[in-house]
Short mmCIF file of C-alpha atoms in Angstrom, two decimals:
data_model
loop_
_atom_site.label_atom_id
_atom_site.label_comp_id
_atom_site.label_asym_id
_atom_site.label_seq_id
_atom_site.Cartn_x
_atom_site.Cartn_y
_atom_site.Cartn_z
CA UNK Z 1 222.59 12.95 89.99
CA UNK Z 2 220.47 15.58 91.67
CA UNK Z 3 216.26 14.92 91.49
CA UNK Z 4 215.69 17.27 89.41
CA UNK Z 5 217.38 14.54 86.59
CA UNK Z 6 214.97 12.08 87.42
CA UNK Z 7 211.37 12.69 84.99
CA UNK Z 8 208.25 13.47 86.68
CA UNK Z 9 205.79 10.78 86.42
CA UNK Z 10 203.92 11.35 83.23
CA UNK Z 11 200.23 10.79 83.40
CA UNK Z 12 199.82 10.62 87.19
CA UNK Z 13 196.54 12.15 86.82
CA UNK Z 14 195.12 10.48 84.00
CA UNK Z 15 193.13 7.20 83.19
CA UNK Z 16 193.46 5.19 80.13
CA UNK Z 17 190.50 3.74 79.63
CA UNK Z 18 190.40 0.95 76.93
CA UNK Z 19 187.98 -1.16 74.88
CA UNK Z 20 190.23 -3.22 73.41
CA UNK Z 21 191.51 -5.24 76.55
CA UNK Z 22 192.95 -8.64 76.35
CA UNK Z 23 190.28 -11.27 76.69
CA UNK Z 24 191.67 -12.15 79.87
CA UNK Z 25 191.83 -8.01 81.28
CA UNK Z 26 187.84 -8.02 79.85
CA UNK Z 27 186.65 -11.06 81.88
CA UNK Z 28 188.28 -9.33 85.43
CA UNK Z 29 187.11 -6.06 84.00
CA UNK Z 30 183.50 -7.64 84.08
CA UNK Z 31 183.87 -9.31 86.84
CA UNK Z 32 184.53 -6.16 88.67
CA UNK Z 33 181.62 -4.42 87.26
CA UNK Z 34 179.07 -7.11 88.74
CA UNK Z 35 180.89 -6.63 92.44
CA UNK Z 36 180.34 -2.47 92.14
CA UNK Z 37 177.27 -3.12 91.59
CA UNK Z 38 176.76 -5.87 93.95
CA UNK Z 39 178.88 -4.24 96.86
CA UNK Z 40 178.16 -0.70 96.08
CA UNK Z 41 180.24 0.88 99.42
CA UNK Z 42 183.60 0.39 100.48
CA UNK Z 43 185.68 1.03 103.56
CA UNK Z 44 189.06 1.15 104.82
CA UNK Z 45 190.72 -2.82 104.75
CA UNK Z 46 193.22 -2.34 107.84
CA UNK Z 47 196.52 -0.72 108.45
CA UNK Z 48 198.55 0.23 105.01
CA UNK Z 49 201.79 -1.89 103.85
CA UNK Z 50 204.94 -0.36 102.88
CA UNK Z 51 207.01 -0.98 100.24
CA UNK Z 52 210.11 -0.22 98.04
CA UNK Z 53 210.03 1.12 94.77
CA UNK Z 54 212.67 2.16 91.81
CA UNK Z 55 212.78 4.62 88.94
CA UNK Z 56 215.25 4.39 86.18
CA UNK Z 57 214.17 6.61 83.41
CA UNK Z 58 210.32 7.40 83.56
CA UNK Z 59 209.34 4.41 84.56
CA UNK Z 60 208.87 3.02 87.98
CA UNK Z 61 208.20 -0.57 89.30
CA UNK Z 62 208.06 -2.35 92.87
CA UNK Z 63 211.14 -3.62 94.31
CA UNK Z 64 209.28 -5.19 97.43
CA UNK Z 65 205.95 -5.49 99.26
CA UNK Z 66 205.05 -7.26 102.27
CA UNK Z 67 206.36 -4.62 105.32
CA UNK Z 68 204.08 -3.88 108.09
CA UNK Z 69 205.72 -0.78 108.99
CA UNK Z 70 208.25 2.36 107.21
CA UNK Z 71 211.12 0.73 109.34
CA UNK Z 72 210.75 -2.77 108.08
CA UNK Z 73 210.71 -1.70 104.45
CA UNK Z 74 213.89 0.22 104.92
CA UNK Z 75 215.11 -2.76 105.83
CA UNK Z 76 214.06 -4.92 103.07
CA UNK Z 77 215.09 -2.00 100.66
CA UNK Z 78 218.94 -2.69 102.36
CA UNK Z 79 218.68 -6.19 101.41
CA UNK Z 80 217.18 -5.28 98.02
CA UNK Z 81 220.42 -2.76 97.77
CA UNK Z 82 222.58 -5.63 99.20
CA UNK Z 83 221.52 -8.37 96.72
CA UNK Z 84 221.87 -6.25 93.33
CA UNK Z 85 225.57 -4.89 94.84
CA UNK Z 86 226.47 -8.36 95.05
CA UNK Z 87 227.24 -8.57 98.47
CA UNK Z 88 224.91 -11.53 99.31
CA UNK Z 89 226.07 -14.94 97.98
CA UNK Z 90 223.75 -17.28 96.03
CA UNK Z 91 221.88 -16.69 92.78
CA UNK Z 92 220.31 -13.27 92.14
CA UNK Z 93 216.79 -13.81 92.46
CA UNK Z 94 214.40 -13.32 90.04
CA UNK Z 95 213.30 -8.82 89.47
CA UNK Z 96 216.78 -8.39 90.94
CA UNK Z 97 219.04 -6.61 88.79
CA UNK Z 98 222.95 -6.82 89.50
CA UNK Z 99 225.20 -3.78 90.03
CA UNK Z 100 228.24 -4.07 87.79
CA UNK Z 101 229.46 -0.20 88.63
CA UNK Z 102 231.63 -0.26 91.16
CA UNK Z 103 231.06 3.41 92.64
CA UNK Z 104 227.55 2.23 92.07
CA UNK Z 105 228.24 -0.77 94.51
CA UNK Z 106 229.40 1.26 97.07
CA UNK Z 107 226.96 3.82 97.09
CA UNK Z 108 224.09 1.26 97.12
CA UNK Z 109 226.34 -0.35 100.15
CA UNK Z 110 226.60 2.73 101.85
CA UNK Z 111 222.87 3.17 101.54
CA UNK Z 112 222.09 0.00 103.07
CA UNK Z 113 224.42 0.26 105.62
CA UNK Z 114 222.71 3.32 107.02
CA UNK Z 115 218.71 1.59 106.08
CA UNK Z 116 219.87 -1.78 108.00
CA UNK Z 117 223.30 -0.87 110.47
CA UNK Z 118 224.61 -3.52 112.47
CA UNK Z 119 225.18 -1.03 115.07
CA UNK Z 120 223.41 2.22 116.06
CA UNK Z 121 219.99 3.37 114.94
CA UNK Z 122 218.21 3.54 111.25
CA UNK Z 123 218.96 6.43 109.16
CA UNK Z 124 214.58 7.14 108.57
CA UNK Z 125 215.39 8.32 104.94
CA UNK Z 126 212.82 7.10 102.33
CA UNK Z 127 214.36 8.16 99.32
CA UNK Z 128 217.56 7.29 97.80
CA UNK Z 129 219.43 8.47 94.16
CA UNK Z 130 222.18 6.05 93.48
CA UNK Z 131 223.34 6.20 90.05
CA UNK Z 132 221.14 6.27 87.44
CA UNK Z 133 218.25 5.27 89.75
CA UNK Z 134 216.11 6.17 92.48
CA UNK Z 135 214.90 4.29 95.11
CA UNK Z 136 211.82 5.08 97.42
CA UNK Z 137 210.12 3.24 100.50
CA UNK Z 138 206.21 3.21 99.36
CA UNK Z 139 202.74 3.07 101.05
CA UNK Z 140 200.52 0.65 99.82
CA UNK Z 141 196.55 1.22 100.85
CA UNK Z 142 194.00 -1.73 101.09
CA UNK Z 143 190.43 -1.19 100.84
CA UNK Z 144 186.99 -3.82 100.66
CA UNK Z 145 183.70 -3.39 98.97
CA UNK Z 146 180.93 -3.89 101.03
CA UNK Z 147 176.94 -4.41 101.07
CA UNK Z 148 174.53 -5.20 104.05
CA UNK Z 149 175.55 -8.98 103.63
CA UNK Z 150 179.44 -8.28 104.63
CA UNK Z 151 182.66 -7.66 102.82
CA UNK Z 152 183.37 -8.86 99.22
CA UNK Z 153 184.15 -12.80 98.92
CA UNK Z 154 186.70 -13.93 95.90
CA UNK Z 155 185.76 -13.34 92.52
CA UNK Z 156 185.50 -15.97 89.76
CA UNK Z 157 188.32 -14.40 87.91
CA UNK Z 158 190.95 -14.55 91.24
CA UNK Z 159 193.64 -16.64 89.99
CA UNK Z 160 196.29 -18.61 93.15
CA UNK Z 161 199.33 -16.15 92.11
CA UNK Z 162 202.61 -17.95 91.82
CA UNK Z 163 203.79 -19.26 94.77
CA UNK Z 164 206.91 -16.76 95.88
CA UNK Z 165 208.44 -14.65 98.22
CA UNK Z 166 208.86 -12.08 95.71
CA UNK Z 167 205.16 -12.07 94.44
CA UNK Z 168 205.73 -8.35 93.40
CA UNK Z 169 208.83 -7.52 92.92
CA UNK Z 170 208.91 -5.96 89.01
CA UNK Z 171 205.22 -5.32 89.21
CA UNK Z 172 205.16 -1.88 87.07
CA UNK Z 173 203.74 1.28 89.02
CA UNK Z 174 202.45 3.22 85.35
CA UNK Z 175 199.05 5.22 85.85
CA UNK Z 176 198.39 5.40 82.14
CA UNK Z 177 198.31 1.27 81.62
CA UNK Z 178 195.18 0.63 79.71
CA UNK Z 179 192.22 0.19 81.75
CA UNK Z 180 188.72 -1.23 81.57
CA UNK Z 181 185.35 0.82 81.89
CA UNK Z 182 184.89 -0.60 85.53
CA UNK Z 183 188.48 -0.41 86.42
CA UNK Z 184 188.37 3.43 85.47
CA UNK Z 185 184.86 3.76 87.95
CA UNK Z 186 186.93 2.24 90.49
CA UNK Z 187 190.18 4.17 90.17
CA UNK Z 188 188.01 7.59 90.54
CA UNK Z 189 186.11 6.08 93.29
CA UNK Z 190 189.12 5.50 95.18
CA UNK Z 191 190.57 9.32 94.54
CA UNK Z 192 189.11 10.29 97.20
CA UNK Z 193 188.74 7.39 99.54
CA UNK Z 194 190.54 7.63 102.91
CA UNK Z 195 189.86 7.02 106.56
CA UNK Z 196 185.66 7.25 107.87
CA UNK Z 197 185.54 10.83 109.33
CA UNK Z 198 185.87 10.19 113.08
CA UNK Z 199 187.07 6.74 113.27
CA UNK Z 200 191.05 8.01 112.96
CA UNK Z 201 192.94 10.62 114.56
CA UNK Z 202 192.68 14.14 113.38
CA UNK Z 203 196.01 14.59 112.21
CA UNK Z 204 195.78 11.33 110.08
CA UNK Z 205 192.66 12.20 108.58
CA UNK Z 206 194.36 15.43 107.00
CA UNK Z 207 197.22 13.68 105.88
CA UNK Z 208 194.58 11.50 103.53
CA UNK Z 209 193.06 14.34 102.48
CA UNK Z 210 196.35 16.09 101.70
CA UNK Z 211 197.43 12.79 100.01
CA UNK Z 212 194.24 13.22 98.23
CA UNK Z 213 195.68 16.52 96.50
CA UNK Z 214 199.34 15.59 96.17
CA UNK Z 215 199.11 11.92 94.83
CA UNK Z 216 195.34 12.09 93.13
CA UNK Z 217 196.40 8.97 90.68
CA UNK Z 218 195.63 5.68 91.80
CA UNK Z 219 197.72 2.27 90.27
CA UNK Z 220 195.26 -0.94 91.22
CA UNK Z 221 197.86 -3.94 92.71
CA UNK Z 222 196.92 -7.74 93.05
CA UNK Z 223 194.70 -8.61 96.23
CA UNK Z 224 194.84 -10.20 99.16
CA UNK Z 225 192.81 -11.99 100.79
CA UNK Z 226 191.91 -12.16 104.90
CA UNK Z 227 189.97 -15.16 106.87
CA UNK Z 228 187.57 -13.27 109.19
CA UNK Z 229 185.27 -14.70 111.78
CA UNK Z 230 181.82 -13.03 111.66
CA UNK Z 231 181.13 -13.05 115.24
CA UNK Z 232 177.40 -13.47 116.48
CA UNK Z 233 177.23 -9.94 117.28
CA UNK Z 234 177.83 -8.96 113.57
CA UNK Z 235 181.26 -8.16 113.95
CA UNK Z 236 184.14 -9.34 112.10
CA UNK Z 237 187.43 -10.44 113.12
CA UNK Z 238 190.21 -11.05 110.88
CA UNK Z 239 192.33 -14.93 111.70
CA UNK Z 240 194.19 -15.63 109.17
CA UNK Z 241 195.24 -15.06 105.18
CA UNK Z 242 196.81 -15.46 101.62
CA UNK Z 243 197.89 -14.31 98.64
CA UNK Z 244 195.14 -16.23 96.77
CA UNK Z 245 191.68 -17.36 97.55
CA UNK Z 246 193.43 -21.32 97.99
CA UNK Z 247 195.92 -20.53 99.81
CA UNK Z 248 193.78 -18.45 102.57
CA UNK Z 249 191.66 -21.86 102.66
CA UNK Z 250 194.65 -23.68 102.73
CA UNK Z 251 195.59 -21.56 106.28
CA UNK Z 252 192.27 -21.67 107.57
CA UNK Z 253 192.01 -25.40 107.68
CA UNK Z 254 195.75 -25.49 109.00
CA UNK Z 255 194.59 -23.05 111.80
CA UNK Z 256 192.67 -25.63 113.10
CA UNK Z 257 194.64 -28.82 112.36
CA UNK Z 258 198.10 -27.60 113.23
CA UNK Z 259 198.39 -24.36 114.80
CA UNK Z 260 196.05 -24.38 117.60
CA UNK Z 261 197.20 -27.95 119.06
CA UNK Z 262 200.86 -26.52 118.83
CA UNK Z 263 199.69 -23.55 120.30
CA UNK Z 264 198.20 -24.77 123.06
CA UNK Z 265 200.85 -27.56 123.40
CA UNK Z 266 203.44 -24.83 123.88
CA UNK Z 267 201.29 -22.71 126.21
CA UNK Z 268 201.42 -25.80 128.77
CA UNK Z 269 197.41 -26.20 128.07
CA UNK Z 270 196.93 -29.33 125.95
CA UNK Z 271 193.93 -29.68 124.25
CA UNK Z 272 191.05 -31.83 125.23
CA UNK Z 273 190.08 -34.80 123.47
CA UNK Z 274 186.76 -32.91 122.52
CA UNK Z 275 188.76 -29.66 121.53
CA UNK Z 276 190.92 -32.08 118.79
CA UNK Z 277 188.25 -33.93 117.67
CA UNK Z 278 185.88 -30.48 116.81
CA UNK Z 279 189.23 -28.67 115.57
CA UNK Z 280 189.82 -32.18 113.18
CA UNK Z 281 186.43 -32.22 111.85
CA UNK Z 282 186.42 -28.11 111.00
CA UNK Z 283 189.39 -28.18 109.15
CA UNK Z 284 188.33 -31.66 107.40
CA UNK Z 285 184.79 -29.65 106.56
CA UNK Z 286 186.97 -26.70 105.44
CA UNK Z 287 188.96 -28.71 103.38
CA UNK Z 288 186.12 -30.44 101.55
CA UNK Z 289 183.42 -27.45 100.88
CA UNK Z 290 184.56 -24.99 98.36
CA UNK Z 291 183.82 -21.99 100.63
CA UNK Z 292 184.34 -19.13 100.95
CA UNK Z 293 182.18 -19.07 103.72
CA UNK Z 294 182.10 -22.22 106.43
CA UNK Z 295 180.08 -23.30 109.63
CA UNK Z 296 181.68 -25.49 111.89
CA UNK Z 297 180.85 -25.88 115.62
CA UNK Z 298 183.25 -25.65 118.10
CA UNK Z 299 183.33 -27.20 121.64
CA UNK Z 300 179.36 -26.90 121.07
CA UNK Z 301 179.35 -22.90 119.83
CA UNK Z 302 178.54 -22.00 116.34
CA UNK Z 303 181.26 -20.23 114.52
CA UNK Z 304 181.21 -18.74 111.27
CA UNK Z 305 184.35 -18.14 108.50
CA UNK Z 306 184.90 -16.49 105.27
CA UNK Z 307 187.44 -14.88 103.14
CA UNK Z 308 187.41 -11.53 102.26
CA UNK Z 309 189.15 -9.73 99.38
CA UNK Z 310 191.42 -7.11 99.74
CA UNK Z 311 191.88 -4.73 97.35
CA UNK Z 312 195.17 -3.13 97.28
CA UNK Z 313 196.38 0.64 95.65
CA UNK Z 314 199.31 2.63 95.30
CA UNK Z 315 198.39 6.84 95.04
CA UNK Z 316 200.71 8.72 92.71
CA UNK Z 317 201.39 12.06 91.86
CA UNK Z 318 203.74 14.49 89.37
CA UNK Z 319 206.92 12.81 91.55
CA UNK Z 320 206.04 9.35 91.68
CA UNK Z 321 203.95 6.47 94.12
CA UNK Z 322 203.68 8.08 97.46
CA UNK Z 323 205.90 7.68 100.38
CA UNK Z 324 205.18 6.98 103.93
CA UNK Z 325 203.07 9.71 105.83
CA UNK Z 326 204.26 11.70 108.88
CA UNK Z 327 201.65 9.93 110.77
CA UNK Z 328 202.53 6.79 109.59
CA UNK Z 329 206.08 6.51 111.07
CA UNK Z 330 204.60 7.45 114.72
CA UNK Z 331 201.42 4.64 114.38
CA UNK Z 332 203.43 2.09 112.95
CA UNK Z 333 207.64 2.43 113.00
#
C-alpha cells in the first residue's frame, strides 16, 4: 500500500467548538477558563516527548508515549510491532491489537527488527505502512501557564489517571473532537506557540515556526505534572513528577523518605542523624498538608516545593500528528 492510500487527516485545521459538552467536559472546560484568565502567559514546559502513533482508515490514535528521545520511541514502536505480531509471550495488553495476517506478521517483524536490531545500528525511519496501517514515531510538546506568582498548580478538575504503563495507548489523535469555548482559546493560543526568541538555537527556532505552517492543528493530551523547587533566587528547578497531582505528592514525600537515604547510602556518604530526622519530618509534613505547595526546612535552610501542571499537545496537519524535527534527532537521539 503506497501513502497516497492512506486519507489525509480531515479537519486538521479546524476547531469544533461545542456548547453541548458532557457535564463532566463543561466543568474542565470552566475550569480552564478561570486559569487563562488567572495565568494569562505561557512558556515552553521542557524538552518535547516522542511517541508512536497509528492510522487505519482516517482515523489516528497513540500507540505509546513516554520516550525522551526519537531513538527510544523507535524502540518502543518495535515492541509495540512485536506484541501485536505475536512474537512476545503473555497476554496482549490492553490498546494492543493482534496481527492475525501472516505477511502482515512478518512485515511488522521486519520493521521492528530494523527499529530495535540486536546487532548493528537503528534504521532512523519514523514512518512505517504495513498492511492496512501506518505507523509513525510522534512529537509530543509540553507547555505551562504562567503569572507573576509562578507556573500553574493542579486544577480542581485533575483527576489521578489510572494507574498504568500504558496510560495512553488508544488515546484518539482527531482535531475535530468537540471542544469547549476555553478549550478552542487555548488551541489557537497554542498555534503559534514555540520556543522564546533567543533562548534556542537558530535552526530550532525555524523548525517551530515551519511546524507552525505545516502542522497548524493542535490535539490537547492529558497533563503531567512536575515537583519544582522555587529556589530563593526565584528560580525554579524541577525534582521530581507524576501522572496525576497524587501521585507527584506521592514522589515528593518518597524523595525525601526513601530516595535520598539510599542515595546517599550507595554514594558511601550516609546521612547524618540531623539530615534523617529533617528529611523524616518533610516528607511526614508533605504527606499530611494537601499542597501543592510545601515549606519544610532542611538541615536549617528554608526550602520551598510545588507541583506544576504540564500541559501537553500534539500539532497536526493535512498528513497527520507531526513527526520528530531535524533538530530534534541531533539535541536529543
Amino acid at each position: 500500500m503506497n501513502v497516497g492510500a492512506f486519507p489525509l487527516m480531515r479537519g486538521f485545521d479546524t476547531i469544533n467548538v461545542s456548547t453541548e459538552l458532557e457535564p463532566m467536559a463543561a466543568m474542565r472546560d470552566a475550569d480552564l477558563g478561570e486559569r487563562i484568565r488567572a495565568f494569562p502567559k505561557m512558556l515552553p514546559g521542557g524538552s518535547p516527548d516522542f511517541g508512536s502513533a497509528e492510522q487505519h482508515g482516517d482515523g489516528w490514535r497513540v500507540l505509546c508515549t513516554g520516550a525522551s528521545d526519537p531513538c527510544s520511541a523507535r524502540v518502543d514502536l518495535a515492541a509495540t510491532l512485536r506484541k501485536s505480531a505475536g512474537a512476545v509471550e503473555g497476554p496482549v495488553a490492553r490498546g494492543v491489537r493482534r496481527e492475525r495476517d501472516a505477511s502482515t506478521v512478518r512485515a511488522m517483524l521486519a520493521a521492528a527488527d530494523r527499529l530495535d536490531p540486536e546487532d548493528g545500528e537503528q534504521l532512523p525511519k519514523d514512518e512505517w505502512e504495513i498492511g492496512e496501517r501506518r505507523y509513525r514515531v510522534i512529537r509530543i510538546e509540553k507547555f505551562v501557564l504562567i503569572n507573576s506568582d509562578g507556573m500553574e498548580p493542579p486544577r480542581s478538575s485533575d483527576a489521578e489517571p489510572p494507574d498504568e504503563p500504558s496510560l495512553l495507548r488508544g488515546h484518539p489523535i482527531d482535531p475535530g473532537a468537540a471542544a469547549g469555548f476555553w478549550e478552542a482559546q487555548l488551541r489557537l493560543n497554542l498555534a503559534g506557540f514555540g520556543p522564546i526568541p533567543g533562548t534556542a538555537p537558530e535552526q530550532v527556532e525555524a523548525e517551530a515556526r515551519h511546524a507552525c505552517l505545516t502542522h497548524p492543528g493542535i490535539v490537547m493530551l492529558p497533563p503531567t505534572f512536575s515537583v519544582v523547587e522555587v529556589t530563593p533566587a526565584g528560580g525554579w528547578q524541577p525534582l521530581t513528577g507524576g501522572h496525576g497531582p497524587a501521585s507527584a505528592k506521592e514522589r515528593l514525600s518518597g524523595h525525601f523518605s526513601q530516595l535520598l537515604p539510599m542515595l546517599r547510602e550507595f554514594q558511601g556518604d550516609p546521612p547524618s542523624e540531623e539530615e534523617l530526622a529533617d528529611w523524616t519530618s518533610a516528607a511526614a509534613r508533605i504527606d499530611a498538608e494537601p499542597g501543592p505547595e510545601w515549606n519544610v526546612t532542611i538541615c536549617g535552610e528554608p526550602r520551598r516545593f510545588r507541583i506544576v501542571r504540564i500541559g501537553r499537545m500534539i500539532r497536526v496537519g493535512r498528513d497527520g500528528p507531526e513527526p520528530p524535527r531535524p533538530s530534534d534527532q541531533e539535541r536529543y537521539g
